[in-house]
XYZ file of N, CA, C and O in Angstrom:
348
model
N 0.842 -1.181 0.000
C 0.000 0.000 0.000
C 0.886 1.242 0.000
O 1.486 1.597 0.997
N 1.010 1.876 -1.122
C 1.793 3.101 -1.240
C 0.849 4.300 -1.161
O -0.125 4.383 -1.887
N 1.141 5.199 -0.257
C 0.346 6.412 -0.103
C 1.181 7.555 -0.664
O 2.163 7.967 -0.062
N 0.795 8.049 -1.826
C 1.580 9.073 -2.511
C 0.810 10.347 -2.791
O 1.417 11.354 -3.129
N -0.516 10.323 -2.657
C -1.320 11.504 -2.966
C -2.192 11.880 -1.773
O -2.390 11.081 -0.856
N -2.732 13.092 -1.824
C -3.646 13.529 -0.772
C -4.875 12.625 -0.705
O -5.358 12.314 0.381
N -5.355 12.198 -1.857
C -6.517 11.311 -1.890
C -6.232 9.994 -1.199
O -7.079 9.475 -0.464
N -5.054 9.422 -1.436
C -4.669 8.172 -0.765
C -4.605 8.369 0.746
O -5.112 7.558 1.518
N -3.960 9.455 1.168
C -3.814 9.731 2.600
C -5.182 9.940 3.246
O -5.441 9.437 4.346
N -6.062 10.654 2.578
C -7.411 10.887 3.101
C -8.183 9.576 3.219
O -8.821 9.304 4.236
N -8.103 8.741 2.199
C -8.823 7.468 2.191
C -8.345 6.521 3.290
O -9.123 5.730 3.812
N -7.074 6.611 3.648
C -6.507 5.724 4.664
C -6.515 6.323 6.067
O -5.972 5.743 6.996
N -7.076 7.513 6.225
C -7.221 8.111 7.543
C -5.972 8.748 8.116
O -5.821 8.846 9.335
N -5.076 9.191 7.260
C -3.850 9.844 7.736
C -4.150 11.231 8.273
O -5.152 11.842 7.936
N -3.247 11.733 9.096
C -3.307 13.101 9.610
C -2.120 13.865 9.049
O -1.071 13.290 8.756
N -2.287 15.193 8.906
C -1.217 16.051 8.395
C -0.973 17.164 9.415
O -1.888 17.889 9.781
N 0.282 17.265 9.870
C 0.674 18.305 10.819
C 1.764 19.133 10.163
O 2.678 18.595 9.537
N 1.674 20.458 10.300
C 2.689 21.343 9.743
C 3.357 22.086 10.896
O 2.710 22.450 11.874
N 4.671 22.261 10.773
C 5.460 22.944 11.800
C 6.322 23.989 11.128
O 7.003 23.726 10.143
N 6.300 25.203 11.667
C 7.132 26.277 11.133
C 8.562 26.070 11.614
O 8.796 25.745 12.779
N 9.512 26.261 10.723
C 10.921 26.110 11.106
C 11.701 27.397 10.861
O 12.906 27.371 10.631
N 11.009 28.534 10.916
C 11.659 29.827 10.720
C 12.673 30.086 11.828
O 12.396 29.908 13.005
N 13.867 30.507 11.445
C 14.896 30.862 12.418
C 15.748 29.698 12.879
O 16.663 29.871 13.655
N 15.497 28.498 12.395
C 16.256 27.336 12.837
C 17.513 27.098 12.000
O 18.334 26.283 12.357
N 17.675 27.820 10.900
C 18.819 27.572 10.019
C 20.142 27.998 10.647
O 21.188 27.458 10.327
N 20.114 28.969 11.551
C 21.339 29.441 12.183
C 21.589 28.739 13.517
O 22.517 29.073 14.223
N 20.775 27.810 13.865
C 20.898 27.114 15.136
C 19.856 27.603 16.117
O 19.455 28.761 16.084
N 19.397 26.733 16.990
C 18.299 27.080 17.887
C 18.650 28.150 18.918
O 17.787 28.817 19.444
N 19.925 28.376 19.208
C 20.300 29.348 20.230
C 20.961 30.602 19.650
O 21.579 31.371 20.361
N 20.842 30.803 18.379
C 21.449 31.962 17.738
C 20.758 33.248 18.201
O 19.540 33.364 18.113
N 21.514 34.225 18.678
C 20.889 35.455 19.170
C 20.311 36.326 18.063
O 19.440 37.143 18.305
N 20.775 36.134 16.825
C 20.315 37.001 15.746
C 19.049 36.478 15.075
O 18.471 37.175 14.262
N 18.631 35.275 15.398
C 17.464 34.730 14.718
C 16.266 34.634 15.655
O 16.385 34.211 16.786
N 15.161 35.075 15.135
C 13.891 34.948 15.827
C 13.344 33.580 15.462
O 13.433 33.164 14.318
N 12.741 32.887 16.389
C 12.272 31.541 16.093
C 10.754 31.465 16.226
O 10.186 31.972 17.184
N 10.114 30.867 15.258
C 8.674 30.635 15.301
C 8.463 29.148 15.543
O 8.988 28.319 14.798
N 7.724 28.816 16.554
C 7.494 27.411 16.908
C 6.063 26.969 16.628
O 5.596 26.004 17.209
N 5.377 27.664 15.744
C 3.966 27.367 15.513
C 3.803 25.984 14.891
O 4.557 25.577 13.997
N 2.809 25.251 15.370
C 2.530 23.900 14.903
C 1.015 23.745 14.839
O 0.304 24.180 15.738
N 0.525 23.131 13.769
C -0.923 23.016 13.597
C -1.258 21.781 12.780
O -0.570 21.456 11.807
N -2.321 21.088 13.176
C -2.818 19.983 12.360
C -3.695 20.563 11.261
O -4.550 21.414 11.512
N -3.453 20.140 10.039
C -4.233 20.615 8.898
C -5.404 19.676 8.660
O -5.308 18.466 8.899
N -6.478 20.212 8.149
C -7.647 19.412 7.815
C -7.419 18.782 6.439
O -7.414 19.487 5.425
N -7.206 17.483 6.423
C -6.859 16.820 5.162
C -8.022 16.848 4.170
O -7.812 16.914 2.957
N -9.251 16.868 4.664
C -10.394 16.946 3.748
C -10.390 18.282 3.002
O -10.648 18.333 1.801
N -10.055 19.368 3.696
C -9.957 20.673 3.045
C -8.818 20.689 2.032
O -8.945 21.273 0.955
N -7.707 20.043 2.355
C -6.595 19.955 1.400
C -7.025 19.216 0.138
O -6.666 19.615 -0.973
N -7.808 18.155 0.292
C -8.302 17.416 -0.874
C -9.234 18.302 -1.694
O -9.156 18.330 -2.925
N -10.089 19.071 -1.019
C -11.006 19.971 -1.732
C -10.258 21.044 -2.494
O -10.638 21.419 -3.603
N -9.191 21.589 -1.912
C -8.502 22.722 -2.541
C -7.396 22.305 -3.504
O -7.118 23.025 -4.465
N -6.741 21.193 -3.255
C -5.611 20.757 -4.084
C -5.981 19.624 -5.040
O -5.319 19.420 -6.034
N -6.982 18.842 -4.680
C -7.397 17.705 -5.505
C -6.841 16.396 -4.969
O -5.805 16.359 -4.310
N -7.552 15.312 -5.249
C -7.162 13.985 -4.748
C -5.817 13.519 -5.320
O -5.102 12.763 -4.681
N -5.453 13.961 -6.500
C -4.229 13.499 -7.151
C -2.993 14.314 -6.770
O -1.904 14.056 -7.274
N -3.137 15.300 -5.888
C -1.999 16.150 -5.515
C -0.965 15.322 -4.758
O -1.283 14.664 -3.770
N 0.303 15.334 -5.192
C 1.338 14.519 -4.544
C 1.716 15.043 -3.147
O 1.872 16.247 -2.956
N 1.853 14.140 -2.200
C 2.261 14.519 -0.845
C 3.628 15.189 -0.848
O 3.884 16.081 -0.050
N 4.489 14.796 -1.749
C 5.851 15.338 -1.808
C 5.887 16.823 -2.180
O 6.880 17.498 -1.924
N 4.829 17.353 -2.758
C 4.807 18.763 -3.173
C 4.103 19.675 -2.186
O 4.151 20.895 -2.321
N 3.442 19.119 -1.185
C 2.635 19.933 -0.284
C 3.477 20.932 0.501
O 3.099 22.098 0.651
N 4.629 20.509 0.977
C 5.486 21.380 1.788
C 5.857 22.673 1.059
O 5.885 23.750 1.650
N 6.109 22.581 -0.232
C 6.512 23.762 -1.004
C 5.352 24.718 -1.273
O 5.565 25.844 -1.718
N 4.131 24.307 -0.988
C 2.953 25.130 -1.252
C 2.406 25.825 -0.004
O 1.426 26.545 -0.081
N 3.035 25.600 1.150
C 2.487 26.131 2.397
C 3.308 27.289 2.937
O 4.484 27.445 2.634
N 2.660 28.084 3.783
C 3.274 29.234 4.435
C 2.733 29.273 5.861
O 1.561 29.014 6.097
N 3.583 29.601 6.828
C 3.177 29.685 8.236
C 2.119 30.777 8.390
O 2.323 31.916 7.968
N 1.016 30.432 9.020
C -0.055 31.420 9.190
C 0.259 32.421 10.300
O -0.357 33.477 10.369
N 1.222 32.125 11.145
C 1.572 33.048 12.222
C 2.630 34.065 11.795
O 2.470 35.254 11.988
N 3.736 33.601 11.190
C 4.829 34.531 10.855
C 4.988 34.763 9.355
O 5.718 35.650 8.941
N 4.335 33.953 8.518
C 4.407 34.130 7.078
C 5.586 33.449 6.399
O 5.760 33.550 5.195
N 6.383 32.719 7.156
C 7.563 32.057 6.602
C 7.166 30.894 5.691
O 6.181 30.201 5.931
N 7.974 30.681 4.664
C 7.765 29.523 3.791
C 8.595 28.328 4.248
O 8.546 27.259 3.640
N 9.370 28.495 5.320
C 10.169 27.404 5.872
C 9.307 26.583 6.822
O 9.258 26.840 8.016
N 8.597 25.621 6.258
C 7.731 24.763 7.060
C 8.087 23.302 6.807
O 8.655 22.962 5.768
N 7.752 22.474 7.753
C 7.966 21.032 7.647
C 6.607 20.366 7.793
O 5.847 20.686 8.710
N 6.293 19.444 6.892
C 5.026 18.720 6.938
C 5.290 17.322 7.468
O 6.197 16.627 6.994
N 4.491 16.927 8.454
C 4.604 15.599 9.056
C 3.336 14.822 8.731
O 2.229 15.300 9.000
N 3.496 13.640 8.164
C 2.359 12.788 7.827
C 2.275 11.692 8.869
O 3.257 11.003 9.144
N 1.079 11.521 9.453
C 0.893 10.528 10.501
C -0.158 9.517 10.079
O -1.348 9.840 10.021
N 0.277 8.286 9.805
C -0.712 7.247 9.472
C -1.504 6.896 10.725
O -1.062 7.181 11.844
N -2.668 6.278 10.571
C -3.431 5.902 11.756
C -2.670 4.902 12.606
O -1.867 4.122 12.095
N -2.920 4.948 13.913
C -2.181 4.057 14.832
C -2.507 2.596 14.597
O -1.666 1.743 14.732
N -3.744 2.325 14.267
C -4.119 0.948 13.955
C -5.281 0.966 12.987
O -5.998 1.954 12.864
N -5.507 -0.136 12.342
C -6.632 -0.235 11.407
C -7.947 -0.124 12.155
O -8.907 0.443 11.653
N -7.990 -0.616 13.385
C -9.212 -0.546 14.181
C -9.567 0.886 14.557
O -10.721 1.197 14.829
N -8.587 1.785 14.552
C -8.831 3.189 14.895
C -9.682 3.879 13.852
O -10.336 4.861 14.131
N -9.687 3.382 12.616
C -10.500 3.974 11.561
C -11.893 3.479 11.740
O -12.854 3.881 11.402
């Protein structure tokens, strides 16, 4: 079972979490960098509605922006369901 698209992830009950990584490139303790730690679970059904079922998971990260600081440096985490019975 290969999950490669938003439609596949939605059908299998996956969750999508995005985390802002602004300011982490210079190191977490750098005095010159401001760090945004915003983290949010995205609604995968809305992603399917707006991007389409065939949208590749590998491209989602490049299409997002942090809603708190506006940075494009975000990391997307895909979480499969813990068990089949959980669905």
